[in-house]
Every structure is written in structure tokens, then in C-alpha cells.
PDB file of C-alpha atoms in Angstrom:
ATOM      1  CA  MET F   1     -26.566   9.562 -28.184  1.00 66.00           C
ATOM      2  CA  THR F   2     -23.393   9.453 -26.141  1.00 88.00           C
ATOM      3  CA  ASP F   3     -20.314  10.471 -28.127  1.00 96.00           C
ATOM      4  CA  LEU F   4     -17.121   8.919 -26.722  1.00 98.00           C
ATOM      5  CA  ASN F   5     -14.796   9.870 -29.589  1.00 97.00           C
ATOM      6  CA  GLY F   6     -11.389  10.741 -28.124  1.00 97.00           C
ATOM      7  CA  LYS F   7     -12.052   8.762 -24.933  1.00 98.00           C
ATOM      8  CA  THR F   8     -10.234   5.642 -23.796  1.00 98.00           C
ATOM      9  CA  ALA F   9     -12.001   2.950 -21.790  1.00 98.00           C
ATOM     10  CA  LEU F  10     -10.512   0.071 -19.802  1.00 99.00           C
ATOM     11  CA  VAL F  11     -13.002  -2.743 -19.282  1.00 98.00           C
ATOM     12  CA  THR F  12     -11.748  -5.643 -17.163  1.00 98.00           C
ATOM     13  CA  GLY F  13     -13.011  -9.078 -17.971  1.00 98.00           C
ATOM     14  CA  SER F  14     -14.095  -7.921 -21.415  1.00 98.00           C
ATOM     15  CA  VAL F  15     -13.457 -10.964 -23.554  1.00 97.00           C
ATOM     16  CA  GLN F  16     -16.933 -12.345 -22.894  1.00 95.00           C
ATOM     17  CA  GLY F  17     -20.267 -11.810 -21.121  1.00 95.00           C
ATOM     18  CA  ILE F  18     -21.209  -8.535 -19.510  1.00 97.00           C
ATOM     19  CA  GLY F  19     -17.709  -7.085 -19.952  1.00 98.00           C
ATOM     20  CA  LEU F  20     -17.692  -7.671 -23.689  1.00 98.00           C
ATOM     21  CA  ALA F  21     -21.249  -6.308 -23.978  1.00 98.00           C
ATOM     22  CA  ILE F  22     -20.269  -3.099 -22.157  1.00 98.00           C
ATOM     23  CA  ALA F  23     -17.129  -2.760 -24.240  1.00 98.00           C
ATOM     24  CA  ARG F  24     -19.194  -3.179 -27.442  1.00 98.00           C
ATOM     25  CA  GLU F  25     -21.531  -0.336 -26.437  1.00 98.00           C
ATOM     26  CA  LEU F  26     -18.600   1.956 -25.608  1.00 98.00           C
ATOM     27  CA  ALA F  27     -16.898   1.000 -28.861  1.00 98.00           C
ATOM     28  CA  ALA F  28     -20.020   1.795 -30.869  1.00 98.00           C
ATOM     29  CA  ALA F  29     -19.986   5.248 -29.256  1.00 98.00           C
ATOM     30  CA  GLY F  30     -16.417   5.832 -30.515  1.00 98.00           C
ATOM     31  CA  ALA F  31     -14.240   4.925 -27.534  1.00 98.00           C
ATOM     32  CA  ARG F  32     -10.848   3.325 -27.775  1.00 98.00           C
ATOM     33  CA  ILE F  33     -11.074   0.086 -25.804  1.00 98.00           C
ATOM     34  CA  ALA F  34      -8.418  -1.511 -23.600  1.00 98.00           C
ATOM     35  CA  VAL F  35      -9.589  -5.103 -23.588  1.00 98.00           C
ATOM     36  CA  HIS F  36      -8.688  -7.270 -20.631  1.00 98.00           C
ATOM     37  CA  GLY F  37      -9.315 -10.786 -19.447  1.00 97.00           C
ATOM     38  CA  ILE F  38      -8.008 -14.272 -18.919  1.00 93.00           C
ATOM     39  CA  ALA F  39      -7.892 -15.500 -22.495  1.00 95.00           C
ATOM     40  CA  ASP F  40      -5.789 -17.310 -25.049  1.00 96.00           C
ATOM     41  CA  ALA F  41      -4.524 -15.389 -28.074  1.00 96.00           C
ATOM     42  CA  GLU F  42      -7.404 -16.496 -30.298  1.00 97.00           C
ATOM     43  CA  THR F  43     -10.066 -15.401 -27.785  1.00 97.00           C
ATOM     44  CA  ALA F  44      -8.365 -12.076 -27.148  1.00 98.00           C
ATOM     45  CA  GLU F  45      -8.028 -11.354 -30.884  1.00 98.00           C
ATOM     46  CA  ALA F  46     -11.671 -12.244 -31.421  1.00 98.00           C
ATOM     47  CA  ALA F  47     -12.766  -9.755 -28.733  1.00 98.00           C
ATOM     48  CA  VAL F  48     -10.564  -7.031 -30.279  1.00 98.00           C
ATOM     49  CA  ARG F  49     -12.043  -7.697 -33.748  1.00 98.00           C
ATOM     50  CA  THR F  50     -15.599  -7.580 -32.338  1.00 98.00           C
ATOM     51  CA  LEU F  51     -14.969  -4.148 -30.812  1.00 98.00           C
ATOM     52  CA  GLN F  52     -13.300  -2.767 -33.957  1.00 98.00           C
ATOM     53  CA  GLN F  53     -16.277  -3.996 -35.996  1.00 98.00           C
ATOM     54  CA  ALA F  54     -18.606  -2.331 -33.497  1.00 98.00           C
ATOM     55  CA  GLY F  55     -16.966   1.014 -34.200  1.00 98.00           C
ATOM     56  CA  SER F  56     -13.997   1.439 -31.919  1.00 98.00           C
ATOM     57  CA  PRO F  57     -11.206   3.398 -33.628  1.00 98.00           C
ATOM     58  CA  GLU F  58      -8.677   1.253 -31.774  1.00 98.00           C
ATOM     59  CA  ALA F  59      -8.856  -1.751 -29.472  1.00 98.00           C
ATOM     60  CA  ARG F  60      -5.999  -3.608 -27.869  1.00 98.00           C
ATOM     61  CA  PHE F  61      -5.736  -6.535 -25.471  1.00 98.00           C
ATOM     62  CA  PHE F  62      -3.928  -6.116 -22.155  1.00 98.00           C
ATOM     63  CA  ALA F  63      -3.121  -9.030 -19.870  1.00 96.00           C
ATOM     64  CA  GLY F  64      -2.948  -8.943 -16.080  1.00 96.00           C
ATOM     65  CA  ASP F  65      -3.827 -11.230 -13.217  1.00 97.00           C
ATOM     66  CA  LEU F  66      -6.168  -9.156 -11.065  1.00 98.00           C
ATOM     67  CA  SER F  67      -5.418 -11.284  -7.973  1.00 98.00           C
ATOM     68  CA  ASN F  68      -1.840  -9.931  -8.057  1.00 98.00           C
ATOM     69  CA  PRO F  69      -1.324  -6.218  -7.193  1.00 98.00           C
ATOM     70  CA  ALA F  70       2.017  -6.163  -9.022  1.00 98.00           C
ATOM     71  CA  GLU F  71       0.313  -7.343 -12.224  1.00 98.00           C
ATOM     72  CA  ILE F  72      -2.408  -4.739 -11.745  1.00 98.00           C
ATOM     73  CA  ASP F  73       0.293  -2.073 -11.547  1.00 98.00           C
ATOM     74  CA  GLY F  74       1.784  -3.421 -14.762  1.00 98.00           C
ATOM     75  CA  LEU F  75      -1.638  -3.426 -16.432  1.00 98.00           C
ATOM     76  CA  MET F  76      -2.321   0.182 -15.478  1.00 98.00           C
ATOM     77  CA  GLU F  77       1.149   1.301 -16.583  1.00 98.00           C
ATOM     78  CA  ALA F  78       0.680  -0.402 -19.979  1.00 98.00           C
ATOM     79  CA  VAL F  79      -2.791   1.032 -20.487  1.00 98.00           C
ATOM     80  CA  GLY F  80      -1.551   4.487 -19.393  1.00 98.00           C
ATOM     81  CA  ALA F  81       1.261   4.378 -21.935  1.00 98.00           C
ATOM     82  CA  TRP F  82      -1.268   3.495 -24.644  1.00 98.00           C
ATOM     83  CA  GLY F  83      -3.773   6.157 -23.558  1.00 96.00           C
ATOM     84  CA  GLU F  84      -4.861   7.123 -20.065  1.00 97.00           C
ATOM     85  CA  ALA F  85      -8.234   5.684 -19.187  1.00 98.00           C
ATOM     86  CA  ASP F  86     -11.103   8.191 -19.148  1.00 98.00           C
ATOM     87  CA  ILE F  87     -13.552   5.361 -18.377  1.00 98.00           C
ATOM     88  CA  VAL F  88     -12.869   2.373 -16.169  1.00 99.00           C
ATOM     89  CA  VAL F  89     -15.295  -0.506 -15.912  1.00 99.00           C
ATOM     90  CA  ASN F  90     -14.345  -2.938 -13.151  1.00 98.00           C
ATOM     91  CA  ASN F  91     -16.247  -5.958 -14.399  1.00 98.00           C
ATOM     92  CA  ALA F  92     -13.953  -8.951 -13.895  1.00 97.00           C
ATOM     93  CA  GLY F  93     -15.175 -11.318 -11.204  1.00 96.00           C
ATOM     94  CA  ILE F  94     -15.109 -14.895  -9.998  1.00 95.00           C
ATOM     95  CA  GLN F  95     -17.647 -16.906  -8.077  1.00 93.00           C
ATOM     96  CA  LYS F  96     -17.827 -20.135  -6.083  1.00 94.00           C
ATOM     97  CA  THR F  97     -20.693 -21.319  -3.929  1.00 93.00           C
ATOM     98  CA  ALA F  98     -20.420 -23.311  -0.737  1.00 97.00           C
ATOM     99  CA  PRO F  99     -21.788 -23.067   2.810  1.00 98.00           C
ATOM    100  CA  LEU F 100     -19.761 -20.740   5.058  1.00 98.00           C
ATOM    101  CA  ALA F 101     -18.465 -23.651   7.171  1.00 98.00           C
ATOM    102  CA  GLU F 102     -17.210 -25.408   4.053  1.00 98.00           C
ATOM    103  CA  MET F 103     -15.806 -22.452   2.102  1.00 98.00           C
ATOM    104  CA  PRO F 104     -12.041 -22.933   1.600  1.00 98.00           C
ATOM    105  CA  GLY F 105      -9.980 -20.068   2.920  1.00 98.00           C
ATOM    106  CA  GLU F 106      -8.074 -19.792  -0.354  1.00 98.00           C
ATOM    107  CA  THR F 107     -11.379 -19.331  -2.190  1.00 98.00           C
ATOM    108  CA  TRP F 108     -12.292 -16.465   0.138  1.00 98.00           C
ATOM    109  CA  ASP F 109      -8.924 -14.845  -0.526  1.00 98.00           C
ATOM    110  CA  ALA F 110      -9.182 -15.268  -4.311  1.00 98.00           C
ATOM    111  CA  ILE F 111     -12.711 -13.886  -4.592  1.00 98.00           C
ATOM    112  CA  LEU F 112     -11.962 -10.863  -2.391  1.00 98.00           C
ATOM    113  CA  ALA F 113      -8.764 -10.188  -4.369  1.00 98.00           C
ATOM    114  CA  VAL F 114     -10.404 -10.234  -7.822  1.00 98.00           C
ATOM    115  CA  ASN F 115     -13.847  -8.897  -7.027  1.00 98.00           C
ATOM    116  CA  LEU F 116     -12.905  -6.149  -4.554  1.00 98.00           C
ATOM    117  CA  SER F 117      -9.211  -5.429  -4.075  1.00 98.00           C
ATOM    118  CA  ALA F 118      -8.519  -5.241  -7.788  1.00 98.00           C
ATOM    119  CA  ALA F 119     -11.088  -2.477  -8.178  1.00 98.00           C
ATOM    120  CA  PHE F 120      -9.364  -0.535  -5.374  1.00 98.00           C
ATOM    121  CA  HIS F 121      -5.966  -0.755  -7.029  1.00 98.00           C
ATOM    122  CA  ILE F 122      -7.333   0.144 -10.489  1.00 98.00           C
ATOM    123  CA  MET F 123      -9.357   3.101  -9.154  1.00 98.00           C
ATOM    124  CA  GLN F 124      -6.393   4.362  -7.134  1.00 98.00           C
ATOM    125  CA  ALA F 125      -4.317   4.376 -10.321  1.00 98.00           C
ATOM    126  CA  ALA F 126      -6.959   5.857 -12.639  1.00 98.00           C
ATOM    127  CA  LEU F 127      -8.914   8.475 -10.691  1.00 98.00           C
ATOM    128  CA  PRO F 128      -6.212  11.152 -10.212  1.00 98.00           C
ATOM    129  CA  GLY F 129      -5.695  11.363 -13.971  1.00 98.00           C
ATOM    130  CA  MET F 130      -9.435  11.615 -14.553  1.00 98.00           C
ATOM    131  CA  ALA F 131      -9.592  14.457 -12.060  1.00 98.00           C
ATOM    132  CA  SER F 132      -6.793  16.326 -13.814  1.00 98.00           C
ATOM    133  CA  ARG F 133      -8.715  16.138 -17.111  1.00 97.00           C
ATOM    134  CA  GLY F 134     -12.090  17.059 -15.594  1.00 97.00           C
ATOM    135  CA  TYR F 135     -13.857  13.981 -16.967  1.00 98.00           C
ATOM    136  CA  GLY F 136     -13.907  10.433 -15.710  1.00 98.00           C
ATOM    137  CA  ARG F 137     -16.251   7.529 -15.275  1.00 98.00           C
ATOM    138  CA  VAL F 138     -15.769   4.559 -13.000  1.00 99.00           C
ATOM    139  CA  ILE F 139     -18.443   1.936 -13.389  1.00 99.00           C
ATOM    140  CA  ASN F 140     -18.133  -0.994 -11.016  1.00 99.00           C
ATOM    141  CA  ILE F 141     -20.132  -4.070 -11.883  1.00 98.00           C
ATOM    142  CA  ALA F 142     -21.261  -5.163  -8.470  1.00 98.00           C
ATOM    143  CA  SER F 143     -24.286  -7.428  -8.233  1.00 97.00           C
ATOM    144  CA  VAL F 144     -27.670  -7.688  -6.647  1.00 97.00           C
ATOM    145  CA  HIS F 145     -25.507  -9.428  -4.023  1.00 98.00           C
ATOM    146  CA  GLY F 146     -23.982  -6.085  -3.259  1.00 98.00           C
ATOM    147  CA  LEU F 147     -27.412  -5.080  -1.916  1.00 98.00           C
ATOM    148  CA  VAL F 148     -28.885  -8.266  -0.509  1.00 98.00           C
ATOM    149  CA  ALA F 149     -27.405 -11.581   0.614  1.00 98.00           C
ATOM    150  CA  SER F 150     -27.941 -15.187  -0.376  1.00 95.00           C
ATOM    151  CA  LYS F 151     -26.825 -18.403   1.280  1.00 96.00           C
ATOM    152  CA  ASP F 152     -23.636 -20.166   0.166  1.00 96.00           C
ATOM    153  CA  LYS F 153     -22.025 -17.037  -1.253  1.00 96.00           C
ATOM    154  CA  ALA F 154     -20.162 -15.522   1.696  1.00 98.00           C
ATOM    155  CA  PRO F 155     -17.031 -14.261  -0.125  1.00 98.00           C
ATOM    156  CA  TYR F 156     -18.951 -13.107  -3.201  1.00 98.00           C
ATOM    157  CA  VAL F 157     -21.525 -11.176  -1.125  1.00 98.00           C
ATOM    158  CA  ALA F 158     -18.819  -9.713   1.075  1.00 98.00           C
ATOM    159  CA  ALA F 159     -16.835  -8.542  -1.953  1.00 98.00           C
ATOM    160  CA  LYS F 160     -19.836  -7.017  -3.704  1.00 98.00           C
ATOM    161  CA  PHE F 161     -21.065  -5.211  -0.578  1.00 98.00           C
ATOM    162  CA  GLY F 162     -17.523  -3.927  -0.190  1.00 98.00           C
ATOM    163  CA  LEU F 163     -17.437  -2.778  -3.816  1.00 99.00           C
ATOM    164  CA  VAL F 164     -20.601  -0.715  -3.320  1.00 98.00           C
ATOM    165  CA  GLY F 165     -19.066   0.874  -0.235  1.00 98.00           C
ATOM    166  CA  LEU F 166     -15.727   1.547  -1.925  1.00 99.00           C
ATOM    167  CA  SER F 167     -17.552   3.159  -4.858  1.00 99.00           C
ATOM    168  CA  ARG F 168     -19.492   5.487  -2.576  1.00 98.00           C
ATOM    169  CA  VAL F 169     -16.316   6.652  -0.826  1.00 99.00           C
ATOM    170  CA  ALA F 170     -14.625   7.349  -4.154  1.00 99.00           C
ATOM    171  CA  ALA F 171     -17.729   9.117  -5.488  1.00 99.00           C
ATOM    172  CA  LEU F 172     -17.670  11.473  -2.520  1.00 98.00           C
ATOM    173  CA  GLU F 173     -13.953  12.145  -2.774  1.00 98.00           C
ATOM    174  CA  TYR F 174     -14.155  13.058  -6.475  1.00 98.00           C
ATOM    175  CA  ALA F 175     -17.628  14.588  -6.690  1.00 98.00           C
ATOM    176  CA  SER F 176     -16.403  18.176  -6.921  1.00 98.00           C
ATOM    177  CA  GLN F 177     -13.815  17.497  -9.616  1.00 97.00           C
ATOM    178  CA  GLY F 178     -14.552  18.830 -13.088  1.00 96.00           C
ATOM    179  CA  ASP F 179     -17.820  20.538 -13.946  1.00 95.00           C
ATOM    180  CA  ARG F 180     -20.918  20.230 -16.089  1.00 95.00           C
ATOM    181  CA  SER F 181     -19.093  21.300 -19.205  1.00 94.00           C
ATOM    182  CA  THR F 182     -16.286  18.736 -18.861  1.00 94.00           C
ATOM    183  CA  GLY F 183     -18.598  16.025 -17.498  1.00 95.00           C
ATOM    184  CA  GLY F 184     -17.135  15.709 -14.023  1.00 98.00           C
ATOM    185  CA  ILE F 185     -15.964  12.540 -12.310  1.00 98.00           C
ATOM    186  CA  THR F 186     -18.549   9.966 -11.317  1.00 98.00           C
ATOM    187  CA  VAL F 187     -18.284   6.566  -9.633  1.00 99.00           C
ATOM    188  CA  ASN F 188     -21.258   4.213  -9.762  1.00 99.00           C
ATOM    189  CA  CYS F 189     -22.157   0.570  -9.400  1.00 99.00           C
ATOM    190  CA  ILE F 190     -24.451  -1.474 -11.598  1.00 99.00           C
ATOM    191  CA  CYS F 191     -25.987  -4.374  -9.722  1.00 98.00           C
ATOM    192  CA  PRO F 192     -27.245  -7.073 -12.077  1.00 98.00           C
ATOM    193  CA  GLY F 193     -29.607  -9.797 -10.965  1.00 96.00           C
ATOM    194  CA  TRP F 194     -29.853 -13.024 -12.900  1.00 93.00           C
ATOM    195  CA  THR F 195     -28.173 -12.311 -16.241  1.00 95.00           C
ATOM    196  CA  GLU F 196     -27.379 -14.679 -19.116  1.00 90.00           C
ATOM    197  CA  THR F 197     -23.627 -15.115 -18.476  1.00 86.00           C
ATOM    198  CA  ALA F 198     -21.109 -17.887 -17.960  1.00 81.00           C
ATOM    199  CA  ILE F 199     -20.728 -17.113 -14.259  1.00 77.00           C
ATOM    200  CA  ILE F 200     -24.215 -18.445 -13.481  1.00 82.00           C
ATOM    201  CA  GLU F 201     -23.848 -21.625 -15.532  1.00 85.00           C
ATOM    202  CA  PRO F 202     -22.798 -23.829 -12.579  1.00 86.00           C
ATOM    203  CA  GLN F 203     -25.949 -22.787 -10.689  1.00 83.00           C
ATOM    204  CA  VAL F 204     -28.097 -23.255 -13.810  1.00 88.00           C
ATOM    205  CA  ALA F 205     -26.579 -26.695 -14.397  1.00 90.00           C
ATOM    206  CA  ALA F 206     -27.154 -27.741 -10.803  1.00 90.00           C
ATOM    207  CA  ARG F 207     -30.780 -26.604 -10.900  1.00 91.00           C
ATOM    208  CA  ALA F 208     -31.344 -28.173 -14.334  1.00 91.00           C
ATOM    209  CA  ALA F 209     -30.078 -31.493 -12.950  1.00 94.00           C
ATOM    210  CA  GLN F 210     -32.778 -31.294 -10.271  1.00 93.00           C
ATOM    211  CA  MET F 211     -35.286 -30.782 -13.110  1.00 89.00           C
ATOM    212  CA  GLY F 212     -34.260 -33.894 -15.040  1.00 93.00           C
ATOM    213  CA  GLY F 213     -31.728 -32.045 -17.175  1.00 91.00           C
ATOM    214  CA  ASP F 214     -34.153 -29.438 -18.461  1.00 92.00           C
ATOM    215  CA  ARG F 215     -32.106 -26.189 -18.633  1.00 90.00           C
ATOM    216  CA  ALA F 216     -35.107 -23.959 -19.259  1.00 90.00           C
ATOM    217  CA  ALA F 217     -36.893 -25.426 -16.276  1.00 91.00           C
ATOM    218  CA  GLY F 218     -33.770 -24.964 -14.158  1.00 88.00           C
ATOM    219  CA  ILE F 219     -33.568 -21.274 -15.080  1.00 90.00           C
ATOM    220  CA  ALA F 220     -37.270 -20.776 -14.403  1.00 90.00           C
ATOM    221  CA  ASP F 221     -36.852 -22.413 -11.005  1.00 89.00           C
ATOM    222  CA  LEU F 222     -33.925 -20.133 -10.128  1.00 86.00           C
ATOM    223  CA  LEU F 223     -35.786 -17.044 -11.185  1.00 89.00           C
ATOM    224  CA  SER F 224     -38.931 -18.017  -9.277  1.00 91.00           C
ATOM    225  CA  GLU F 225     -37.012 -17.733  -5.983  1.00 87.00           C
ATOM    226  CA  LYS F 226     -35.669 -14.191  -6.439  1.00 93.00           C
ATOM    227  CA  GLN F 227     -36.469 -12.298  -9.621  1.00 95.00           C
ATOM    228  CA  PRO F 228     -40.139 -11.256  -9.899  1.00 94.00           C
ATOM    229  CA  SER F 229     -39.943 -10.369 -13.568  1.00 95.00           C
ATOM    230  CA  GLN F 230     -39.223 -14.034 -14.313  1.00 91.00           C
ATOM    231  CA  ARG F 231     -36.844 -12.868 -17.058  1.00 92.00           C
ATOM    232  CA  LEU F 232     -33.089 -13.062 -17.372  1.00 93.00           C
ATOM    233  CA  SER F 233     -31.334  -9.846 -18.328  1.00 96.00           C
ATOM    234  CA  ASP F 234     -29.234  -9.804 -21.478  1.00 96.00           C
ATOM    235  CA  PRO F 235     -25.669  -8.502 -21.097  1.00 97.00           C
ATOM    236  CA  SER F 236     -26.385  -5.865 -23.767  1.00 97.00           C
ATOM    237  CA  GLU F 237     -28.888  -4.275 -21.398  1.00 98.00           C
ATOM    238  CA  ILE F 238     -26.156  -3.797 -18.795  1.00 98.00           C
ATOM    239  CA  GLY F 239     -24.015  -2.336 -21.577  1.00 98.00           C
ATOM    240  CA  ALA F 240     -26.674   0.222 -22.490  1.00 98.00           C
ATOM    241  CA  LEU F 241     -26.886   1.442 -18.883  1.00 98.00           C
ATOM    242  CA  ALA F 242     -23.112   1.708 -18.631  1.00 98.00           C
ATOM    243  CA  LEU F 243     -23.012   3.769 -21.820  1.00 98.00           C
ATOM    244  CA  TRP F 244     -25.613   6.166 -20.447  1.00 98.00           C
ATOM    245  CA  LEU F 245     -23.618   6.626 -17.244  1.00 98.00           C
ATOM    246  CA  CYS F 246     -20.692   7.817 -19.425  1.00 98.00           C
ATOM    247  CA  ALA F 247     -22.739  10.646 -20.963  1.00 97.00           C
ATOM    248  CA  PRO F 248     -22.167  14.245 -19.864  1.00 94.00           C
ATOM    249  CA  VAL F 249     -25.822  14.434 -18.824  1.00 95.00           C
ATOM    250  CA  ALA F 250     -25.009  11.919 -16.085  1.00 97.00           C
ATOM    251  CA  HIS F 251     -22.536  14.248 -14.394  1.00 97.00           C
ATOM    252  CA  ASN F 252     -24.642  14.377 -11.203  1.00 98.00           C
ATOM    253  CA  VAL F 253     -25.323  10.634 -11.041  1.00 98.00           C
ATOM    254  CA  THR F 254     -22.626   9.443  -8.694  1.00 98.00           C
ATOM    255  CA  GLY F 255     -22.367   7.169  -5.660  1.00 98.00           C
ATOM    256  CA  THR F 256     -25.311   5.075  -6.827  1.00 98.00           C
ATOM    257  CA  ALA F 257     -25.834   1.303  -6.891  1.00 98.00           C
ATOM    258  CA  ILE F 258     -28.341   0.735  -9.673  1.00 98.00           C
ATOM    259  CA  PRO F 259     -30.086  -2.680  -9.624  1.00 98.00           C
ATOM    260  CA  VAL F 260     -31.021  -4.376 -12.892  1.00 98.00           C
ATOM    261  CA  ASP F 261     -32.771  -7.226 -11.194  1.00 98.00           C
ATOM    262  CA  GLY F 262     -36.393  -7.567 -12.279  1.00 97.00           C
ATOM    263  CA  GLY F 263     -37.629  -6.342  -8.867  1.00 97.00           C
ATOM    264  CA  TRP F 264     -35.443  -8.607  -6.751  1.00 97.00           C
ATOM    265  CA  THR F 265     -34.331  -5.916  -4.336  1.00 97.00           C
ATOM    266  CA  ALA F 266     -37.752  -4.215  -4.292  1.00 97.00           C
ATOM    267  CA  GLN F 267     -39.164  -7.082  -2.239  1.00 94.00           C
TER     268      GLN F 267
END
């Protein structure tokens, strides 16, 4: 099992969904967790309690609007003062679907800012410290849409393809830092397909409406188009993969984009 005692992890967007599931896995392995997200005090406190109950020796909520570089700087300074991040999971993301010709320009700007530019700013702040300590893990939650495209998702697809490319550049630049004994520095993407999270609910609801309001039928119809397994992933499964990537044994797994997509990208 991966032992993360003495490590600090920053997981963006970790008050719910995939981010919280990843944070829970890291917490159970002994990591201190810097929780982040857009949340009221009650939601933030609930996430912190969940992670403490999972086994984290310390968890704390940090605010920061990831569409604003100045707030990202403030977030990284606050986390650094609490404990420099050995593990960064760039998970926070937003989504809106519309045909290219109808996509508002401000939506493009917002999605690129949160889903791509924020990861750049966070990695730029965190990676030098990781290199100085000889251990670091950056796990960027991309998407199957970082590997293949779909209609009506121009900014989301562009951001996720960009995130995969950014991760590969960073992986190359830091590949020689550290060694097997310290764990080295790795940068990888996880690319989920259809996963049971809030971000897909608008698409599920729209498809369910076409099926007379039957949510299960709407999900089945969505999966039938893309995901050969015909099964949604659970966020905990993404968390288990993220935890494995943090292990010392994964020191030579870097620059990858690992799909968890039921065969979607194998087609």
C-alpha cells in the first residue's frame, strides 16, 4: 500500500465528486490534505471532516477563484505557508455545451481559464519545490476529451487537449529530478470517460428528458454512443488510480494520459 505519511497534497475542486474521492484516497494513505473548491462554510467543513475521518492527520480548506491568476497566487502562498505541496491534483473544472457557432466568448474564456490556465499557474508554483525535495506528483484530471473530441464541447475539448500537452512538457522538464529512492517527480493525466459526477448531470437530464424522464434510460443512451463497457465509473476508482500514481513504484510513469473510459478511446 502507498504510504503518504509526511506528505501534503493539494487537490483542487475537492469538496465533491472526483476531487473529493481522490482526496479521500490520499487521506487514507496518511497525507495532509489542502482542500479547495467553490463552497460555502458548511460544505467546506463537511469535506474537511470527511478527510479527517478517512485518516488524514490534518485537512484544511483553502479558497481561491481559479479563473483569477492573482487568487491562484494567493492560494499557493497560503498552502505553501501551511505545508508545501508534495502532491498536486488539478481536478477543478467547469463545462458548458453548445455548438461552436453559438458558444459565448466569455464561456470559452472561463473554461480555458479554469480547466487549463489554472493548472499551468499551480504547476509553475509547485514543481520547483518538488524538485528540490526529490519527490513530487502532479496528477491532472483531464478527460477522455483530452484524447478524442465530441460535438458541442469546443472549449472543454480544447482545454483538456491542452492539459495533456502541458502535462507532457512538464513531465519531460522534470523527469530527471530526484531518483528511485526519493520517488522522483512525475506528471501524469487521468482521462475519465463517463463518470458519476455532478458535471455530467445536465447532459444526463437532457437525455433523460428525451426518454420520458427516465434517468437510467438516459444514462444508458449516453453510454451506448461512446463507452463500450456500458458502465459509469465511480469517482473512487479514479481516486484509486491517483493514489497508485503517488507511490514510489510509479517513479518511471510520467508523461502519460491514462484513460478510464470503458474502451471509449480504444475504438
